[in-house]
XYZ file of C-alpha atoms in Angstrom:
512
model
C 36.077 95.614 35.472
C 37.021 92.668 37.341
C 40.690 92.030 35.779
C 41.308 96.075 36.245
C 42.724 94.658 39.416
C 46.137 94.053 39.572
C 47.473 91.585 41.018
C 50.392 92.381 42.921
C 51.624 95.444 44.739
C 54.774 96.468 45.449
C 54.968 97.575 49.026
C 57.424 99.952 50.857
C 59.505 98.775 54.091
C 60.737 100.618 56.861
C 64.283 101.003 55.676
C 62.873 102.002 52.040
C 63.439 98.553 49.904
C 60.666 97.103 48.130
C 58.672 94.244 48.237
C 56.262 92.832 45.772
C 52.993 91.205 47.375
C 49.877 90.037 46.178
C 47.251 93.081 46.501
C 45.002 91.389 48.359
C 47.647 90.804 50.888
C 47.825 95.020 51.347
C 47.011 95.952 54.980
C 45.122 99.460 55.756
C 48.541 101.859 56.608
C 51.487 100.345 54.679
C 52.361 102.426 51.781
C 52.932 101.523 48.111
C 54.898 102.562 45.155
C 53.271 103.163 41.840
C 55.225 103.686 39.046
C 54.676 104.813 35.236
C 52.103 102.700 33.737
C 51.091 100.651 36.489
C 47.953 100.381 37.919
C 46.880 101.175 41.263
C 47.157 98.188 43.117
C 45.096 99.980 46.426
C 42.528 102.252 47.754
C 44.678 105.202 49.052
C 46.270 108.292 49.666
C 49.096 109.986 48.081
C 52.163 110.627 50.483
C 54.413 110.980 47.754
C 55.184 112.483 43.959
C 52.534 113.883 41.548
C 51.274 112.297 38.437
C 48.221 111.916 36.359
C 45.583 108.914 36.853
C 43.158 107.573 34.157
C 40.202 107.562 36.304
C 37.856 106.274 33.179
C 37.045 102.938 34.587
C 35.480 104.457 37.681
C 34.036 107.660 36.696
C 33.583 107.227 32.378
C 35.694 110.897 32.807
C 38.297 110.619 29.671
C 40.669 112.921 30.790
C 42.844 111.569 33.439
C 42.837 113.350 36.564
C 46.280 115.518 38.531
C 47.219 113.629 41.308
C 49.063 115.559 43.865
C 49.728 114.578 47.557
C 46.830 114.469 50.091
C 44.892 113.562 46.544
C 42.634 110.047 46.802
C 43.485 107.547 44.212
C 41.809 104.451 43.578
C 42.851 100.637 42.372
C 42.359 99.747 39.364
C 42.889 102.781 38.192
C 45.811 103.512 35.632
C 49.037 105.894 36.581
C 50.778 107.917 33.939
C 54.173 109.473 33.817
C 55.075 109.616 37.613
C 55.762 107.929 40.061
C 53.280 107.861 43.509
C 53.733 106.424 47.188
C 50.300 105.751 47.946
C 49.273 105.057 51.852
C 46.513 102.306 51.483
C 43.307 103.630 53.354
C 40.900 100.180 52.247
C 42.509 96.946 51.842
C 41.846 95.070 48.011
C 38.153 93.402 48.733
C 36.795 97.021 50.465
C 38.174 98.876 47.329
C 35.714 101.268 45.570
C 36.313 98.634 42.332
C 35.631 95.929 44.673
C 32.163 97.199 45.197
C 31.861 98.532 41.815
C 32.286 94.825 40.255
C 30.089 93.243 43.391
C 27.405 95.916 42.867
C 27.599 95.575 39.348
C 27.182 91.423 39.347
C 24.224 92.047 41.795
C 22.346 94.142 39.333
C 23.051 91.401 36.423
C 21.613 88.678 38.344
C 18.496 90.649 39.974
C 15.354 90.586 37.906
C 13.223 93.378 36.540
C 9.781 93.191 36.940
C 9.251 92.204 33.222
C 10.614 88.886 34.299
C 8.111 88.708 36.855
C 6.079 88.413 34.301
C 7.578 86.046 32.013
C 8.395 83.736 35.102
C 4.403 83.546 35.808
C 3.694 83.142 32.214
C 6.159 80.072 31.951
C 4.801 78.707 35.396
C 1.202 78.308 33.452
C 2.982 77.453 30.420
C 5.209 74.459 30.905
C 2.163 72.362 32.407
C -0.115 73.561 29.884
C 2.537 72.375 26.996
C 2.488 69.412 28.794
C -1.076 68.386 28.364
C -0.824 69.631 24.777
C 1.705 67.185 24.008
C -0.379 64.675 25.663
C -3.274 65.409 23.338
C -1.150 65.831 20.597
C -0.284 62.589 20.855
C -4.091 61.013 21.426
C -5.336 63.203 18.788
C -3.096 61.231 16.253
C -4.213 57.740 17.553
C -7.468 58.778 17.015
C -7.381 59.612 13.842
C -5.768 56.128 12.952
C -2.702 57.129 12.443
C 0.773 55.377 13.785
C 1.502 55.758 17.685
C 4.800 56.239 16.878
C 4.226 59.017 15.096
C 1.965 60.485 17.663
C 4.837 60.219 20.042
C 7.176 62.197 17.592
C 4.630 64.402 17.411
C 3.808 64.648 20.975
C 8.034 65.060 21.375
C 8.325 67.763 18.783
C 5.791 69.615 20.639
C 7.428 69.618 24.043
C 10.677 70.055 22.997
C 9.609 73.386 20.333
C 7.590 74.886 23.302
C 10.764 74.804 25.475
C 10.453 78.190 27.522
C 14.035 78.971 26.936
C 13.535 81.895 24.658
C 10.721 83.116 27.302
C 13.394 82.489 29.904
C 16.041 84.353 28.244
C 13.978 87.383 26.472
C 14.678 89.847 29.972
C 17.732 88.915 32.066
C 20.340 89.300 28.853
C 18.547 92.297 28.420
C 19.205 93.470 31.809
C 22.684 92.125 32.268
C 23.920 93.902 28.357
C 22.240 97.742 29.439
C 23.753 97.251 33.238
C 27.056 96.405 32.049
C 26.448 99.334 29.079
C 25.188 101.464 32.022
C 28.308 100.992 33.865
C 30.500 102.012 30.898
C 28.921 105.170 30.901
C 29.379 105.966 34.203
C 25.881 104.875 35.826
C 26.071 102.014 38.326
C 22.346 100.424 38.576
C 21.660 98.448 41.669
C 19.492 96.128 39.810
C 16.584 95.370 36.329
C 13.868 97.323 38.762
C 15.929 100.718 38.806
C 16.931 100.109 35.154
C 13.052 99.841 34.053
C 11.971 102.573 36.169
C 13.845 104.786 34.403
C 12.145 103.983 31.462
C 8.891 105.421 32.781
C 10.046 108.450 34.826
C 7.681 111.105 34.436
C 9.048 113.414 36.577
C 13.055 114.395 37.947
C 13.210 116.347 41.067
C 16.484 117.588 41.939
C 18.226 118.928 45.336
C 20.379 122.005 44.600
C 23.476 122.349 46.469
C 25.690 119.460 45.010
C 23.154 118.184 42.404
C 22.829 121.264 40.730
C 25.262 123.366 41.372
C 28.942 122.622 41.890
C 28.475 122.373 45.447
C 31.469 124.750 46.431
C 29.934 127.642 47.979
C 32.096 130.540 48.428
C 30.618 133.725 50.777
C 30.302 136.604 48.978
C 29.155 139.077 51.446
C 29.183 139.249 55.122
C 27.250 141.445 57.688
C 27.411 142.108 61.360
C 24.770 144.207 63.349
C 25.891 147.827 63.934
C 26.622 146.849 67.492
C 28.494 143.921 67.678
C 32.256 143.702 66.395
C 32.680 141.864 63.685
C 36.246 140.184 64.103
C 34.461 138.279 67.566
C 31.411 137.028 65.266
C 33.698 135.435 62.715
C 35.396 134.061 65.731
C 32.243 132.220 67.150
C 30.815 131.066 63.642
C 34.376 129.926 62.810
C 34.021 127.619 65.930
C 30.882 126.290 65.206
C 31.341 125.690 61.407
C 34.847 124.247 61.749
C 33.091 121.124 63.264
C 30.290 120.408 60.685
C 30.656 118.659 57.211
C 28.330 120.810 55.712
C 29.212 122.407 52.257
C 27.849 125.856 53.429
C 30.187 125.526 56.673
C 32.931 124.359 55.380
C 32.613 127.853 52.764
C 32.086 130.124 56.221
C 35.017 128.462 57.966
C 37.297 129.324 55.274
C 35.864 133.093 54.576
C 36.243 133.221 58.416
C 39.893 131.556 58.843
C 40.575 134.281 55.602
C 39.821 137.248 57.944
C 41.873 135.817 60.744
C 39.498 135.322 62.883
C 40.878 131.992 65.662
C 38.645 129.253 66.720
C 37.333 129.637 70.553
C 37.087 126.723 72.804
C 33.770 125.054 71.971
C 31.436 122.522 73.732
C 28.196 120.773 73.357
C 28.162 120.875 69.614
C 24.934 119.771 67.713
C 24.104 120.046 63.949
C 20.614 119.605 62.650
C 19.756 118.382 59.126
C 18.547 121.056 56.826
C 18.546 123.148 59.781
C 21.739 124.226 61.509
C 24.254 124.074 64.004
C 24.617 125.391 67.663
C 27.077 124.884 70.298
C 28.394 126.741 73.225
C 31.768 129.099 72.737
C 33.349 130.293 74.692
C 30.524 130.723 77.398
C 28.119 131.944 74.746
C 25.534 129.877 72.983
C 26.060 130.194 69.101
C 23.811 129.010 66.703
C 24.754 129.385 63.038
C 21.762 128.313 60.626
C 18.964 129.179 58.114
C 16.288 132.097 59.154
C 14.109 129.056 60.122
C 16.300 127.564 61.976
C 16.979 131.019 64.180
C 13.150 131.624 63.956
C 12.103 128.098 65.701
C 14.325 129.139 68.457
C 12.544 132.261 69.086
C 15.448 134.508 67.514
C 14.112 137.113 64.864
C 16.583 138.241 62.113
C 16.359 141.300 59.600
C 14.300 140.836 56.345
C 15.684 138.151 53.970
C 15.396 139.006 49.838
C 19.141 138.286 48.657
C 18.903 135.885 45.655
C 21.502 134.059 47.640
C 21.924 131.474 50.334
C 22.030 133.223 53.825
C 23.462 131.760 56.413
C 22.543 133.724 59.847
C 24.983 133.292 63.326
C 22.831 134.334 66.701
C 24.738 134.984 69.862
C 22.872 134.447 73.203
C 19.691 134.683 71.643
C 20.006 137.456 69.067
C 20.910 137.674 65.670
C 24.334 139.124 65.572
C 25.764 138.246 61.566
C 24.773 137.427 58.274
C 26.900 135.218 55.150
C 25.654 135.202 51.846
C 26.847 132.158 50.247
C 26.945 131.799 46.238
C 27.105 128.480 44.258
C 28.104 128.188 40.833
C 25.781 126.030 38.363
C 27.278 123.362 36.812
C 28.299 123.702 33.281
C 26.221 120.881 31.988
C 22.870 121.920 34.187
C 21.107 123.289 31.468
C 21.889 120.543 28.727
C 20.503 118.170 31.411
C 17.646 119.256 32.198
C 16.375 120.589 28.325
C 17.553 117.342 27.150
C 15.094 115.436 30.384
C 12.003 117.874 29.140
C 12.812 116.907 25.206
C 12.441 113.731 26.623
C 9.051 114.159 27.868
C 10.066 114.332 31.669
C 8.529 117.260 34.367
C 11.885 118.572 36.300
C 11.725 120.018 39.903
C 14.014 121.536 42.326
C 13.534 121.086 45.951
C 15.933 122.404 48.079
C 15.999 124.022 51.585
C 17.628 126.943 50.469
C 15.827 130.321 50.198
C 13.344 131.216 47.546
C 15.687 133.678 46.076
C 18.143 131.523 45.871
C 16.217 129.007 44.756
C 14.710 130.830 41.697
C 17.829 132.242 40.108
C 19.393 128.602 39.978
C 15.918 127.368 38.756
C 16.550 130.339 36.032
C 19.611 129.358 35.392
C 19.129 125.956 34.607
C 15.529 126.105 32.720
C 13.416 124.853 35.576
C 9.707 126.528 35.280
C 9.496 128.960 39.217
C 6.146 126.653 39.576
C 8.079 123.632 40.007
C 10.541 125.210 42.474
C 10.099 124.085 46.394
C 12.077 126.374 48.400
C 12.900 125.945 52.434
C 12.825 122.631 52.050
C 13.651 120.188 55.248
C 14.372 116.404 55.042
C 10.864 115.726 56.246
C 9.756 118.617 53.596
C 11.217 117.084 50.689
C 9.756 113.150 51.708
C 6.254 115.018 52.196
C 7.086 116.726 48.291
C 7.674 113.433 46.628
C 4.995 111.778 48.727
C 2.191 113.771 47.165
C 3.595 113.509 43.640
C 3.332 109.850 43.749
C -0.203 110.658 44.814
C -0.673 112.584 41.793
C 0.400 109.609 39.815
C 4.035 110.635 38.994
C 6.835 107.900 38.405
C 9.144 110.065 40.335
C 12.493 110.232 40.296
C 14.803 111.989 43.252
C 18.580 113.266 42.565
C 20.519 114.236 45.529
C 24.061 114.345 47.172
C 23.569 114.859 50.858
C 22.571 113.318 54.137
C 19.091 114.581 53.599
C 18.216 114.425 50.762
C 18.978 110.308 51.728
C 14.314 110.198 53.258
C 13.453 111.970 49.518
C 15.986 109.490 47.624
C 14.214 106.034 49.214
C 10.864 107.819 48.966
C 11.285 108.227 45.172
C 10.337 105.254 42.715
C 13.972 105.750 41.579
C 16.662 107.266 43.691
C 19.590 109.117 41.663
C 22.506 109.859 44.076
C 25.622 111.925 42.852
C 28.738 109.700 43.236
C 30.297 113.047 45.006
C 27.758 112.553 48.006
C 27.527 111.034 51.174
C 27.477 107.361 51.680
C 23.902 107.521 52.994
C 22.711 109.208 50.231
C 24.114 106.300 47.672
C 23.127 103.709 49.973
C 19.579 104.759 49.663
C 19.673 105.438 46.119
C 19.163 102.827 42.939
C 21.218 104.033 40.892
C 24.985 106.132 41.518
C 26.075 108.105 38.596
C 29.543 107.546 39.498
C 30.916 111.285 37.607
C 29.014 114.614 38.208
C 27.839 114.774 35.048
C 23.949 115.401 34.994
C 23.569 114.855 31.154
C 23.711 111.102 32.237
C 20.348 111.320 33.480
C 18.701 111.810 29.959
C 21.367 109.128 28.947
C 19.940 106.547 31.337
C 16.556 107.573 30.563
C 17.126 106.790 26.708
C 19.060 103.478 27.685
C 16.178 102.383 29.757
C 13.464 103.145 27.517
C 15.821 101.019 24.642
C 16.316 98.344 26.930
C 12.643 98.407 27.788
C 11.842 97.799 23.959
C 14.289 95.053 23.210
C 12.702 92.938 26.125
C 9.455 93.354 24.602
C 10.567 92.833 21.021
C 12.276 89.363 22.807
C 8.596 88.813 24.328
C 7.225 89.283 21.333
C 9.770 86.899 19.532
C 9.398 83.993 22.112
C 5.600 83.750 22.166
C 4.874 84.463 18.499
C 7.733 81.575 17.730
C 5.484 79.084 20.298
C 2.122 80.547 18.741
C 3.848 79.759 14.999
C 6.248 76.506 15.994
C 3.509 74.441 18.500
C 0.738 74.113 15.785
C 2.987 72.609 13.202
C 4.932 70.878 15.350
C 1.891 69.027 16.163
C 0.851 67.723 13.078
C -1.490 71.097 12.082
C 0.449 70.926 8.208
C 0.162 67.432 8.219
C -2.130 67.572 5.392
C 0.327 69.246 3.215
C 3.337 66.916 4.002
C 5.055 69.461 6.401
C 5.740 67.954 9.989
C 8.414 68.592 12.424
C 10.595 66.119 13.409
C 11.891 66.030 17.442
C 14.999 67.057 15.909
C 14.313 70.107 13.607
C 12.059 70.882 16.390
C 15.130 71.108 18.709
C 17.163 73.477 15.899
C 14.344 75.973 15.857
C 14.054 76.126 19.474
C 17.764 76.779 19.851
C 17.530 79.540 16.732
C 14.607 81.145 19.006
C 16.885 81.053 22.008
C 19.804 82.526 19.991
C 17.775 85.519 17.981
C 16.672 86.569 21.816
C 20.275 86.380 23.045
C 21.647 88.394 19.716
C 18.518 90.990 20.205
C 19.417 91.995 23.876
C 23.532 91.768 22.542
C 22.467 94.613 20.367
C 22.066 96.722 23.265
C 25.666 96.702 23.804
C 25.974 99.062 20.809
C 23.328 101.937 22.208
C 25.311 105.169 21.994
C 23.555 108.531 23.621
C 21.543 110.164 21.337
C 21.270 107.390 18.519
């Protein structure tokens, strides 16, 4: 990943020459020329031209991706057959392959708790091998034999007892399946999220954005008899037009499609999983779920659409109603029959409506008894809370700001490279393309993983249980001893076999 980079960058001057720099020398704001072939030397925007980029190294996604102006682009990343004036929006060591390669060298170097183990095993061990060498060599004076070849002895054993195998038998594991990981499109923030995975017994998913593609379009809209209907799009418009929320951003543009103008708006407040209110216009607006309307004293018509609803409230009344659809993503279903194959329990917790709710759930193959509906951030911590009291291994896949309490909460947090930075920073592991069927794929990678660093376990102690006796002197009476020397070969062939073990990780393929 790390010489994806390229090295220089040919920046564009005021009167429109040239000039080649290194790309660490890029500032945020000057613009750069990429032409056919060349790598993105920058974090950026396009300003100019259209082309395709082979996003692979970022995102595993093998097609490349259109490019068009106002389109992000990334460095590292290879350009095709145009050429693209890219304005650079993070200079070279902020750049989404800088963290990639920093995130990705933390992971390699972090332990799992395996090697927990295998460190405390190898504290008690080296001392212990210690005072069996020590004996080793007493045990041969007393028996009349040579010192000297007590102290070979004594040697051989120390040196065939070396802990390097015991050492080695979990991080090459870990750094082979990260790296392997990576190439799939899974960035791991570490060995603990990597062996977690392994023992997942249960995958709880948020909807909007996890589940579904997370562009909501509104596919019906109703005003109360009394009210005009142009003015209500008006004040939701105003409202929505501020938030970052996937639902409003949908009503904004179903609103701005009916011509309805923004109003001058003040005092604007959005509440997670909740809402938003503000005051337009001279009116207070609120523009939420039923819940949200209903904890503020407003009562709203029944509710049974198997869609999202989205209600707007004017002075204290309910005064419209936007039902909001979400398409599932295409690769839903394979995900989540290929996670119950597996052996895993899937949920859906969401703070969407039970309606709603259920027909994804139906869509995607998730039983209605594992389906938490009208879900709140502090709903959705309390939901993974009590299945880790149950004795779950849970593990949490979001996208948004709150799903960011749930994602920490979980043993392993999944976030959706798509989402919001708080949601990644809070998660262990980014799958860095939407593409669900990489949680079965991580599952089957960790649970490989798992078993090569306890086949290299296996390996390092039964070579000390095999290797110490005879290195000692225990086939002495059959002519067989180990010399200091052929003592050191076998302890570097144990070292090696652990090594070539974990190495064979590198050739796990999904579904092998």
């Amino acid at each position: 990943l790390a010489s994806l980079r390229p090295a220089r960058a040919r920046v564009l001057l005021p009167g429109g020459d040239e000039l080649e720099i290194a790309a660490e020398e890029v500032l945020v704001g000057e613009r750069v020329r990429v032409r056919p072939g060349d790598r993105v030397a920058v974090d950026g925007r396009v300003v100019e031209g259209e082309s395709e980029v082979d996003e692979s190294m970022l995102t595993g996604e093998p097609l490349p991706a259109r490019k068009r102006v106002g389109d992000a682009v990334f460095g590292g990343t290879s350009n095709a057959s145009g050429t693209l004036v890219v304005e650079t929006t993070r200079i070279a060591k902020e750049s989404a392959l800088a963290q990639v390669v920093q995130l990705l060298r933390d992971a390699q170097s972090s332990r799992a708790p395996m090697q927990k183990l295998a460190d405390r095993v190898s504290a008690v061990f080296v001392p212990a091998m210690v005072l069996a060498a020590l004996a080793t060599v007493g045990l041969w004076v007393l028996f009349g034999e040579p010192w000297l070849r007590g102290v070979a002895a004594g040697v051989a054993v120390v040196v065939v007892a070396c802990p390097c195998a015991m050492g080695l038998a979990t991080p090459t594991a870990v750094m082979v399946a990260t790296g392997r990981a990576a190439r799939i499109g899974v960035l791991l923030r570490g060995g603990e999220p990597l062996e977690l995975a392994a023992t997942v017994s249960t995958v709880v998913f948020d909807k909007t954005g996890t589940l579904t593609e997370g562009h909501p379009t509104v596919s019906a809209f109703q005003v109360r008899e009394d009210l005009d209907a142009a003015r209500t799009l008006q004040y939701t418009r105003s409202v929505e037009a501020a938030s970052e929320h996937p639902l409003a951003r949908a009503i904004a543009a179903y609103a701005k499609g009916r011509g309805a103008e923004p109003l001058p708006m003040e005092g604007f407040a959005a509440v997670t999983g909740g809402g938003a209110e503000a005051t337009v216009d001279g009116r207070r607006i609120l523009v939420g779920s039923r819940a949200f309307l209903q904890e503020r004293g407003i009562e709203t018509t029944a509710d049974d659409s198997d869609a999202t609803v989205v209600w707007t409230a004017v002075d204290g009344a309910w005064a419209g109603r936007f039902e909001l659809t979400d398409a599932v993503r295409p690769e839903a279903k394979d995900a989540v029959t290929a996670l119950r194959a597996a052996g895993v329990e899937v949920h859906l917790l969401t703070g969407d409506g039970e309606g709603a709710a259920r027909r994804v759930a139906t869509a995607v193959g998730i039983d209605h008894v594992h389906v938490h509906a009208r879900a709140r951030p502090e709903d959705k911590l309390a939901a993974i809370r009590a299945l880790r009291k149950d004795g779950a291994i849970v593990a949490m896949v979001g996208d948004g700001i709150n799903d960011a309490p749930a994602l920490a909460e979980a043993q392993l947090g999944i976030a959706i490279g798509s989402g919001s930075d708080l949601a990644i920073a809070a998660a262990g592991a980014t799958l860095l393309r939407p593409d669900l069927r990489l949680l079965a794929q991580l599952v089957d990678l960790s649970r490989a993983t798992r078993r090569t660093m306890r086949q290299n376990l296996f390996w390092a102690f039964g070579y000390n249980v095999v290797a110490i006796p005879v290195a000692a002197g225990a086939l002495w009476h059959w002519g067989i001893l180990l010399s200091p020397m052929l003592a050191s070969a076998t302890m570097a062939l144990s070292s090696v076999s652990v090594v070539t073990n974990s190495l064979r990780l590198g050739l796990w393929r999904p579904g092998r």
